[in-house]
Short mmCIF file of N, CA, C and O in Angstrom, two decimals:
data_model
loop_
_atom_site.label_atom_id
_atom_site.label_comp_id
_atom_site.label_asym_id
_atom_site.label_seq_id
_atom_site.Cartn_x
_atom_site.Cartn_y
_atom_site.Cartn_z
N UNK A 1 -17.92 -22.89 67.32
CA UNK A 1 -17.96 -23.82 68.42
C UNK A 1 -18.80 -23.28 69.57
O UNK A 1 -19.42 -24.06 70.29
N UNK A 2 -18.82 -21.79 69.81
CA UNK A 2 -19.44 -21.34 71.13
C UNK A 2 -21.14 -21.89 70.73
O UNK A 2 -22.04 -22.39 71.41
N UNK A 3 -21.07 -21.69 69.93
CA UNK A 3 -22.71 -21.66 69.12
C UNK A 3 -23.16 -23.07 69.63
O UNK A 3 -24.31 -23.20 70.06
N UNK A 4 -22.41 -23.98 69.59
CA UNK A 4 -22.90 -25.04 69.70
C UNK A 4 -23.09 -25.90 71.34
O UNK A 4 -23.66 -26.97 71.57
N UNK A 5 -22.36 -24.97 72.31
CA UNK A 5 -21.87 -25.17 73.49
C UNK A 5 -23.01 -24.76 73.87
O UNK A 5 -23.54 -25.45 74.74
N UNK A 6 -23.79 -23.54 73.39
CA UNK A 6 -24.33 -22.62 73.89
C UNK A 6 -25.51 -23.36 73.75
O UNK A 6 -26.20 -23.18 74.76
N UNK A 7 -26.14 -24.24 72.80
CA UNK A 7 -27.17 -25.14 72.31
C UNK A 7 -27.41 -26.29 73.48
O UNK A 7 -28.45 -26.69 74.01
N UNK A 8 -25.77 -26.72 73.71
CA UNK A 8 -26.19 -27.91 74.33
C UNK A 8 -26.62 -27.61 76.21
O UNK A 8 -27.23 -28.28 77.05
N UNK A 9 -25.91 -26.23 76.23
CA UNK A 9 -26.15 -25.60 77.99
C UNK A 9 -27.73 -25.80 78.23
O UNK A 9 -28.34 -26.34 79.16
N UNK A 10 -28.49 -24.75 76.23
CA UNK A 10 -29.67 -24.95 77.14
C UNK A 10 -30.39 -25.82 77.12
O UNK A 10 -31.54 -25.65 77.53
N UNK A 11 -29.88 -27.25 76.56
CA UNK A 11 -30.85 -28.60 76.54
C UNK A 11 -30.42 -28.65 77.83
O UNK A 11 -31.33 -28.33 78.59
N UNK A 12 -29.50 -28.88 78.33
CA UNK A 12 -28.72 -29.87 79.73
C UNK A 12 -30.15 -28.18 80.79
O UNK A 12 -31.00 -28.57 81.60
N UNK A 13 -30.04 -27.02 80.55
CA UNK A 13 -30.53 -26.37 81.90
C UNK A 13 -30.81 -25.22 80.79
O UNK A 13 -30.07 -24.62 80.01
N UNK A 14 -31.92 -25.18 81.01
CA UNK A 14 -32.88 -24.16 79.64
C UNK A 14 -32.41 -22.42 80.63
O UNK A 14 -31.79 -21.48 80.12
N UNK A 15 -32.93 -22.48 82.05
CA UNK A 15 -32.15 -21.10 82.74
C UNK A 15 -30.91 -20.83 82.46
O UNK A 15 -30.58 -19.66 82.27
N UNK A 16 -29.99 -21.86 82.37
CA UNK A 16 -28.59 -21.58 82.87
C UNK A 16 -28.12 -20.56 81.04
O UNK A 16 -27.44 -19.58 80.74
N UNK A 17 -29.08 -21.70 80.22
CA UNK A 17 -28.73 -21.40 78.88
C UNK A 17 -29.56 -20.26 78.26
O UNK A 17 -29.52 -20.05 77.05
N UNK A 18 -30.44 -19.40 79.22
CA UNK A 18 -31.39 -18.32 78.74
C UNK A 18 -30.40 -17.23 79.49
O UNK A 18 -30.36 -16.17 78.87
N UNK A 19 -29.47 -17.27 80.86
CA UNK A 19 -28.66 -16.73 81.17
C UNK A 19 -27.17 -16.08 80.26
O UNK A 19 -26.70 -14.95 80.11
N UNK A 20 -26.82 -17.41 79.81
CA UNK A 20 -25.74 -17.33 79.08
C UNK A 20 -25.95 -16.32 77.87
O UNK A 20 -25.28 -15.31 77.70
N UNK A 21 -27.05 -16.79 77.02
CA UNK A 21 -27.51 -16.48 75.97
C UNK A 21 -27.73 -14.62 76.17
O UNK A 21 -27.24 -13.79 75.40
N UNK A 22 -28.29 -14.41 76.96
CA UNK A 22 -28.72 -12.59 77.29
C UNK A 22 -27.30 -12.12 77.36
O UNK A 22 -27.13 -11.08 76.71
N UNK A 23 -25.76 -12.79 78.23
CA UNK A 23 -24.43 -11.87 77.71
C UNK A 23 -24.27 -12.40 76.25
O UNK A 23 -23.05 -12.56 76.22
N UNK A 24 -24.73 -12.78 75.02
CA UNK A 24 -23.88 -13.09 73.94
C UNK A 24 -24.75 -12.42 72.47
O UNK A 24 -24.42 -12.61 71.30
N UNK A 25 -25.93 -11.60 72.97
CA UNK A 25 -26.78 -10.59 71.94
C UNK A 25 -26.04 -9.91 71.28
O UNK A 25 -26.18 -9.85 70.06
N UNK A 26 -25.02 -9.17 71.99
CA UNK A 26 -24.18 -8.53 71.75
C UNK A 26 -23.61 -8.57 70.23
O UNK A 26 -23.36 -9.64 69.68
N UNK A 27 -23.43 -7.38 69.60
CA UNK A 27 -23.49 -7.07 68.56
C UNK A 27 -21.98 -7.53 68.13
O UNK A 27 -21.77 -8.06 67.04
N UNK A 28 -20.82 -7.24 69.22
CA UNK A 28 -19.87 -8.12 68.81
C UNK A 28 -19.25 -9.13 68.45
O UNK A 28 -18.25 -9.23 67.74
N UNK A 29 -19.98 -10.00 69.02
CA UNK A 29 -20.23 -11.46 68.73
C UNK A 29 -20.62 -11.69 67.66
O UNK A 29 -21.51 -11.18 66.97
N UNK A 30 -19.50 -13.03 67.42
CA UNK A 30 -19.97 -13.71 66.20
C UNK A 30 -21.62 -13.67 65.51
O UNK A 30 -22.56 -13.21 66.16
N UNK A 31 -21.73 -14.02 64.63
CA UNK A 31 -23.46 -13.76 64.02
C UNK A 31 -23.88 -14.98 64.78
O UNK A 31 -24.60 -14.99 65.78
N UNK A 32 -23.19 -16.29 64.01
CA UNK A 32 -23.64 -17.55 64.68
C UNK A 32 -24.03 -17.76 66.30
O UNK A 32 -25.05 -18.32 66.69
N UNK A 33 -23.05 -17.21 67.10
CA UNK A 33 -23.43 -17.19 68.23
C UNK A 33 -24.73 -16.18 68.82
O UNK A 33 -25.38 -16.52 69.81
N UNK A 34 -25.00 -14.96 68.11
CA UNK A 34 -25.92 -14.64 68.41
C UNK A 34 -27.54 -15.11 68.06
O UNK A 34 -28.57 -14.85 68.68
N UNK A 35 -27.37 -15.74 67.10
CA UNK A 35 -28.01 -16.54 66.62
C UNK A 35 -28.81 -17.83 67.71
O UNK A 35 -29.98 -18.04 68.03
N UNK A 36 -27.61 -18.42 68.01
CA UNK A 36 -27.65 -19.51 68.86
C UNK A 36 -28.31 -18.80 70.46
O UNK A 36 -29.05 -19.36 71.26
N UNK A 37 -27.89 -17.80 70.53
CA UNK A 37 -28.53 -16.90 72.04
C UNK A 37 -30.03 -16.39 72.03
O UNK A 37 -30.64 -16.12 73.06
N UNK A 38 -30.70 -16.24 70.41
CA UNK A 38 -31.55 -15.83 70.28
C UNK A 38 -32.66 -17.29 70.46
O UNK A 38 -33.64 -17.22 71.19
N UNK A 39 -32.33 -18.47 69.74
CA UNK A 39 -32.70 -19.78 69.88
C UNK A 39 -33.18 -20.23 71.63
O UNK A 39 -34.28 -20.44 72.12
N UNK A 40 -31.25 -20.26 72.44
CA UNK A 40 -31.63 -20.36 73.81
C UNK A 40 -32.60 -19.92 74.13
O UNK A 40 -33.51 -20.70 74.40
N UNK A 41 -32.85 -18.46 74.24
CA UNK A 41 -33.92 -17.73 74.80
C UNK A 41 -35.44 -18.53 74.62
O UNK A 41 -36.34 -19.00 75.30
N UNK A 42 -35.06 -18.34 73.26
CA UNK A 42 -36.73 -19.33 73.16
C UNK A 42 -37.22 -20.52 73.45
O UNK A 42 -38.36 -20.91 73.71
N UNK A 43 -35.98 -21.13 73.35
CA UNK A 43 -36.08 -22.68 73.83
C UNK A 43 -36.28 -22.37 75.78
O UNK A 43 -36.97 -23.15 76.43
N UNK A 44 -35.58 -21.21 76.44
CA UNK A 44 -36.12 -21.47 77.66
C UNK A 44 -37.29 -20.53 77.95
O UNK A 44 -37.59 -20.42 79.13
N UNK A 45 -38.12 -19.70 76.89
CA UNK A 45 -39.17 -19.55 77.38
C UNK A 45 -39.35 -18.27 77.80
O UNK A 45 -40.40 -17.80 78.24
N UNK A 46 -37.98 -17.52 77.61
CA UNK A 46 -37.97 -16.20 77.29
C UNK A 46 -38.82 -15.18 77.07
O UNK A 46 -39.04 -15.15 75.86
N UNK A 47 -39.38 -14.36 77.61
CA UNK A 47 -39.98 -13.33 77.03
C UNK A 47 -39.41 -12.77 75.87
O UNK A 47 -38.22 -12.63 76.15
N UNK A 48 -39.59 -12.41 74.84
CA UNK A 48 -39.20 -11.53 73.92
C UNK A 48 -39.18 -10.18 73.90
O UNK A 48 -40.13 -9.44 74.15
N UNK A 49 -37.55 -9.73 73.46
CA UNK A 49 -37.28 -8.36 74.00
C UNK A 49 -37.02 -7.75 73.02
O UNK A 49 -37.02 -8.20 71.88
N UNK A 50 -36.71 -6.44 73.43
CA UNK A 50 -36.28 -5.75 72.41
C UNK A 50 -34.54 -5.59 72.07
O UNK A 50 -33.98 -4.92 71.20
N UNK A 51 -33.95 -6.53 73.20
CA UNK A 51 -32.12 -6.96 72.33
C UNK A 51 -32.33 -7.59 71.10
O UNK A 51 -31.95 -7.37 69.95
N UNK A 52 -33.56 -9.07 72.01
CA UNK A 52 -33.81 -10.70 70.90
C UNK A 52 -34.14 -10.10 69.57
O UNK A 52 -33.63 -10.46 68.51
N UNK A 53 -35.23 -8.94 69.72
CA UNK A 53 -35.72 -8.41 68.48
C UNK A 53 -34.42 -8.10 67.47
O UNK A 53 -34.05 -8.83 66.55
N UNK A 54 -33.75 -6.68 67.93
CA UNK A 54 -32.66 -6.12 67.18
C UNK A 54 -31.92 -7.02 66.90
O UNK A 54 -31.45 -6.90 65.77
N UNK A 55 -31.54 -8.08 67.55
CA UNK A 55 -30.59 -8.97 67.65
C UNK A 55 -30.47 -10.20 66.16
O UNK A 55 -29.61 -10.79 65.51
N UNK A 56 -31.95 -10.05 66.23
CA UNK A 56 -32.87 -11.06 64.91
C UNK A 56 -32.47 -10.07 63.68
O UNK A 56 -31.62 -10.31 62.82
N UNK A 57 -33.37 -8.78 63.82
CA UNK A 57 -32.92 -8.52 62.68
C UNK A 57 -31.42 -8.29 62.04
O UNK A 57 -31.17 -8.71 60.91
N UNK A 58 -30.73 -7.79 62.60
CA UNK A 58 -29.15 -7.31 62.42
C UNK A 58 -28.85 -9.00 61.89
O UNK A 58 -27.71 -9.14 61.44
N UNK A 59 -29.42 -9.84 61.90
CA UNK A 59 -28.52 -11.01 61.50
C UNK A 59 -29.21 -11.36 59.89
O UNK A 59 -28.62 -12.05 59.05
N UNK A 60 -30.23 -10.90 59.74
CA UNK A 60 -31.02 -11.31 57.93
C UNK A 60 -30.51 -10.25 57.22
O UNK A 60 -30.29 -9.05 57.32
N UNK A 61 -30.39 -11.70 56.06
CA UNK A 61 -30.95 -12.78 56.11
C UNK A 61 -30.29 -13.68 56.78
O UNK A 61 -29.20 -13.19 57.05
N UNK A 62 -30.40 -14.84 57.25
CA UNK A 62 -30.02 -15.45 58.52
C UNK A 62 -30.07 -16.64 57.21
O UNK A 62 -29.50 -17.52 57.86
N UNK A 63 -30.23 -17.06 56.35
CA UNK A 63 -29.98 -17.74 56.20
C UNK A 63 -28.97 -18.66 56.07
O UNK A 63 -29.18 -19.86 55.85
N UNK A 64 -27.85 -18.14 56.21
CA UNK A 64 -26.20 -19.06 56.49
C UNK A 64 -25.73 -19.55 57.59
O UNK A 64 -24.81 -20.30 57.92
N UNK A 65 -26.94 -18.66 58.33
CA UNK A 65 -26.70 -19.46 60.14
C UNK A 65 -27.51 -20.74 60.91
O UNK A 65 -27.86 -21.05 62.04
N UNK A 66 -27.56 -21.27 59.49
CA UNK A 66 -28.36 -23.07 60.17
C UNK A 66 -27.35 -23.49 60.67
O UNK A 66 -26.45 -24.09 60.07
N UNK A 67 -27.41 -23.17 62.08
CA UNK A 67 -26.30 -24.41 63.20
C UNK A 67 -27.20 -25.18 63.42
O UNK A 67 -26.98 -26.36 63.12
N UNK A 68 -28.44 -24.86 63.96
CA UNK A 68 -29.06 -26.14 64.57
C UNK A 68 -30.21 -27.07 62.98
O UNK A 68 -31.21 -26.75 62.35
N UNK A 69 -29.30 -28.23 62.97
CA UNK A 69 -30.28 -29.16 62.42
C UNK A 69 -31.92 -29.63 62.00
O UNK A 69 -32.56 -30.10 61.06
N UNK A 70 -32.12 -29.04 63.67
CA UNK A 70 -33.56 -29.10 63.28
C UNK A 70 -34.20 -28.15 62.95
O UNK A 70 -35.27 -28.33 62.37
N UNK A 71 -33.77 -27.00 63.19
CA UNK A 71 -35.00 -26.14 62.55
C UNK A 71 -34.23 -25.77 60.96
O UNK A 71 -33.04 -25.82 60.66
N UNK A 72 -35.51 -25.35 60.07
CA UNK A 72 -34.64 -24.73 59.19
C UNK A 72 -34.33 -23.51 58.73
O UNK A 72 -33.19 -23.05 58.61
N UNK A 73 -35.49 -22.90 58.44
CA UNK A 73 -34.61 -21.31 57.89
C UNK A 73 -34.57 -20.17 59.33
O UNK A 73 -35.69 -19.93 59.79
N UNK A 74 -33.78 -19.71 59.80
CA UNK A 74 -33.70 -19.12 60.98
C UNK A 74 -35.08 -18.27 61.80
O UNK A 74 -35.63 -18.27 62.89
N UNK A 75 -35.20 -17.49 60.30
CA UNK A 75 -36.41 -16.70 60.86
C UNK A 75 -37.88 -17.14 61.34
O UNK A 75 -38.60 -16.86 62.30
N UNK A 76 -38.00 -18.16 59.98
CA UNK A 76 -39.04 -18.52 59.98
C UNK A 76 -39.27 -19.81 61.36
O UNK A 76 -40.34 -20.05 61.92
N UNK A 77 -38.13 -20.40 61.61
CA UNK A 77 -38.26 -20.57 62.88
C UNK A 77 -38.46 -20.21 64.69
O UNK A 77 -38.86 -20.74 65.73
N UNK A 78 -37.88 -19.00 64.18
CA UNK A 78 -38.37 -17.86 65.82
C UNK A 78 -39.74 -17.67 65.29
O UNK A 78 -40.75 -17.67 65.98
N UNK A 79 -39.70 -17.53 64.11
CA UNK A 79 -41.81 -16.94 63.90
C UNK A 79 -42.36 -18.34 65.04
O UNK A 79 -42.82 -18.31 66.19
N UNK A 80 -42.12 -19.27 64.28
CA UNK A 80 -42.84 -20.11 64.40
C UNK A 80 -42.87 -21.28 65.88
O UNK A 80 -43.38 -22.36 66.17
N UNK A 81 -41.85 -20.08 66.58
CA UNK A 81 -41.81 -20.49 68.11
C UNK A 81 -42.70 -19.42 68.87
O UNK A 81 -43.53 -19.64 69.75
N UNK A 82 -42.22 -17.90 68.17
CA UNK A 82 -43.40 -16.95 68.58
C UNK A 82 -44.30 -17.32 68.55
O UNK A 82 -44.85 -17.48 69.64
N UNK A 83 -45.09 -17.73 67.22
CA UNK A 83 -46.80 -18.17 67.57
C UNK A 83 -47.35 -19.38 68.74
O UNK A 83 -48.30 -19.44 69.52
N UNK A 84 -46.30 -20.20 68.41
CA UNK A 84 -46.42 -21.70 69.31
C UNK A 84 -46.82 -21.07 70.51
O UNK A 84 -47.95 -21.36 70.91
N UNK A 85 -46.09 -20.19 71.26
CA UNK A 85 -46.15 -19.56 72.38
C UNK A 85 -47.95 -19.30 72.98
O UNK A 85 -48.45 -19.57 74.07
N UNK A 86 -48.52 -18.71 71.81
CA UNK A 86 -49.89 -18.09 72.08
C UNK A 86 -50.92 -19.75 71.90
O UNK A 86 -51.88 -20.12 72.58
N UNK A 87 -50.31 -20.38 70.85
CA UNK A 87 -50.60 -21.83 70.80
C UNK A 87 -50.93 -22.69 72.36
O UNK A 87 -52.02 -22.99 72.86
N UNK A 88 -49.76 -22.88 72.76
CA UNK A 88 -49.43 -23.29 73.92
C UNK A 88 -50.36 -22.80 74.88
O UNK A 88 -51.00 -23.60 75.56
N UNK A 89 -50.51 -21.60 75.02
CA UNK A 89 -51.32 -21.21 76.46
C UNK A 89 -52.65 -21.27 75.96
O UNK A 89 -53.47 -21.26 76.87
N UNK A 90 -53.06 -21.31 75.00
CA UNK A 90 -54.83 -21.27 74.93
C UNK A 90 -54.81 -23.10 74.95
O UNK A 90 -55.93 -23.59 75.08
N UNK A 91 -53.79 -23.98 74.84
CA UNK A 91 -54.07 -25.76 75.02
C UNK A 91 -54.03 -25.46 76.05
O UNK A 91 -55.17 -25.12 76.38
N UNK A 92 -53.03 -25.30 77.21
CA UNK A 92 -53.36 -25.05 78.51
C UNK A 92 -54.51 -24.25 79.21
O UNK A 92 -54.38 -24.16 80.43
N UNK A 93 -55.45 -23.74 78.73
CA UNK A 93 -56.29 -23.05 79.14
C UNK A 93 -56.36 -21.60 79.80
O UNK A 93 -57.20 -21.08 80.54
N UNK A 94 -55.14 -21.16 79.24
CA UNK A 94 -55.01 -19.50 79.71
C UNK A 94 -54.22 -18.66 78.75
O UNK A 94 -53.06 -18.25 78.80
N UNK A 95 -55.23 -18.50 77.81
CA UNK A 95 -54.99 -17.76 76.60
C UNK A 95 -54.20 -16.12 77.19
O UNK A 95 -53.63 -15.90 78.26
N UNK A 96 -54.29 -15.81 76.79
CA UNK A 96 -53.60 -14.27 77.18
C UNK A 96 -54.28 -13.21 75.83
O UNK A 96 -53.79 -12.34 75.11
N UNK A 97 -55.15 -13.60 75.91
CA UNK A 97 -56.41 -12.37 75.04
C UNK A 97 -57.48 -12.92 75.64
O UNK A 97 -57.90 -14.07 75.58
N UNK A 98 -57.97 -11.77 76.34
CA UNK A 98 -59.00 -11.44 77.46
C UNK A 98 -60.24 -12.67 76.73
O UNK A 98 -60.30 -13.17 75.61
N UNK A 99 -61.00 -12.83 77.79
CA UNK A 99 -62.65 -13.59 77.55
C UNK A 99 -63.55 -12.90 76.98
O UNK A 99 -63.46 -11.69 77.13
N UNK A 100 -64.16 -13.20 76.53
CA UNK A 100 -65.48 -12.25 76.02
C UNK A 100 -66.44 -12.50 76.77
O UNK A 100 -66.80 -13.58 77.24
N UNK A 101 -67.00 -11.08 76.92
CA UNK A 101 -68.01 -11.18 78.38
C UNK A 101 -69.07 -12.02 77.30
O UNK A 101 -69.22 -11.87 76.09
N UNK A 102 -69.68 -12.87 78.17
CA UNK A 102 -70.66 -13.78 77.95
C UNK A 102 -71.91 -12.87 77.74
O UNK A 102 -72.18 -11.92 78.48
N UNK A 103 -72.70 -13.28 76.59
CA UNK A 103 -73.75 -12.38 76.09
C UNK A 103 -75.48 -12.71 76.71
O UNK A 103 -76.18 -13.72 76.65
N UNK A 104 -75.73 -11.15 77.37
CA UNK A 104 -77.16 -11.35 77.97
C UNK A 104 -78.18 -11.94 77.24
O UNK A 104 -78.25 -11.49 76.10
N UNK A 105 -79.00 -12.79 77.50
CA UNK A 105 -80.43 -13.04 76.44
C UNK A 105 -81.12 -11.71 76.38
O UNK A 105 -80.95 -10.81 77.20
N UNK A 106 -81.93 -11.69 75.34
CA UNK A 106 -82.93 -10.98 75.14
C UNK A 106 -84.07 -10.87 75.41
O UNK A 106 -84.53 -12.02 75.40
N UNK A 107 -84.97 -10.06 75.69
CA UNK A 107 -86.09 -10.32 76.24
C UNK A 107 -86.80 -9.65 75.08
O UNK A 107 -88.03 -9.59 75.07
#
């Protein structure tokens, strides 16, 4: 049930639910719920750390922890929010891998 509380915090307030989510990494916690904390994070935009990291792996295969509907296999869904990420800022126009200096003509 927390897992799912924890889903809907960060639709209703993506901070409140990137907050919540950073106390529930925790290794004590249920798998599901950490699971669901690792999701928040990304859904609000999170930097990726090195808890989210450990946190990911200690749970694979993750495959028994589809709480959320829409995505499907756990991992392959943080991959595939990781890349979006680098996605995202080069559509917006501020890639985050440097420019290439523009090349002199030749004479």
């Amino acid at each position: 049930m927390r897992a799912e509380v924890l889903a809907g915090i960060t639709r209703l307030d993506p901070q409140g639910g990137a907050a919540a989510a950073a106390a529930v990494l925790d290794p004590s916690q249920p798998a599901e719920v950490r699971m669901a904390a690792v999701f928040a994070s990304l859904d609000a935009g999170v930097p990726w750390t090195g808890p989210m990291h450990t946190t990911m792996l200690s749970l694979l295969p993750a495959d028994t922890l589809r709480s959320d509907l829409e995505r499907g296999e756990p991992l392959a869904a943080v991959v595939e929010a990781l890349l979006g990420r680098g996605r995202r800022k080069e559509r917006e126009g501020r890639s985050h891998w440097p420019t290439p200096p523009a090349s002199t003509p030749q004479r």
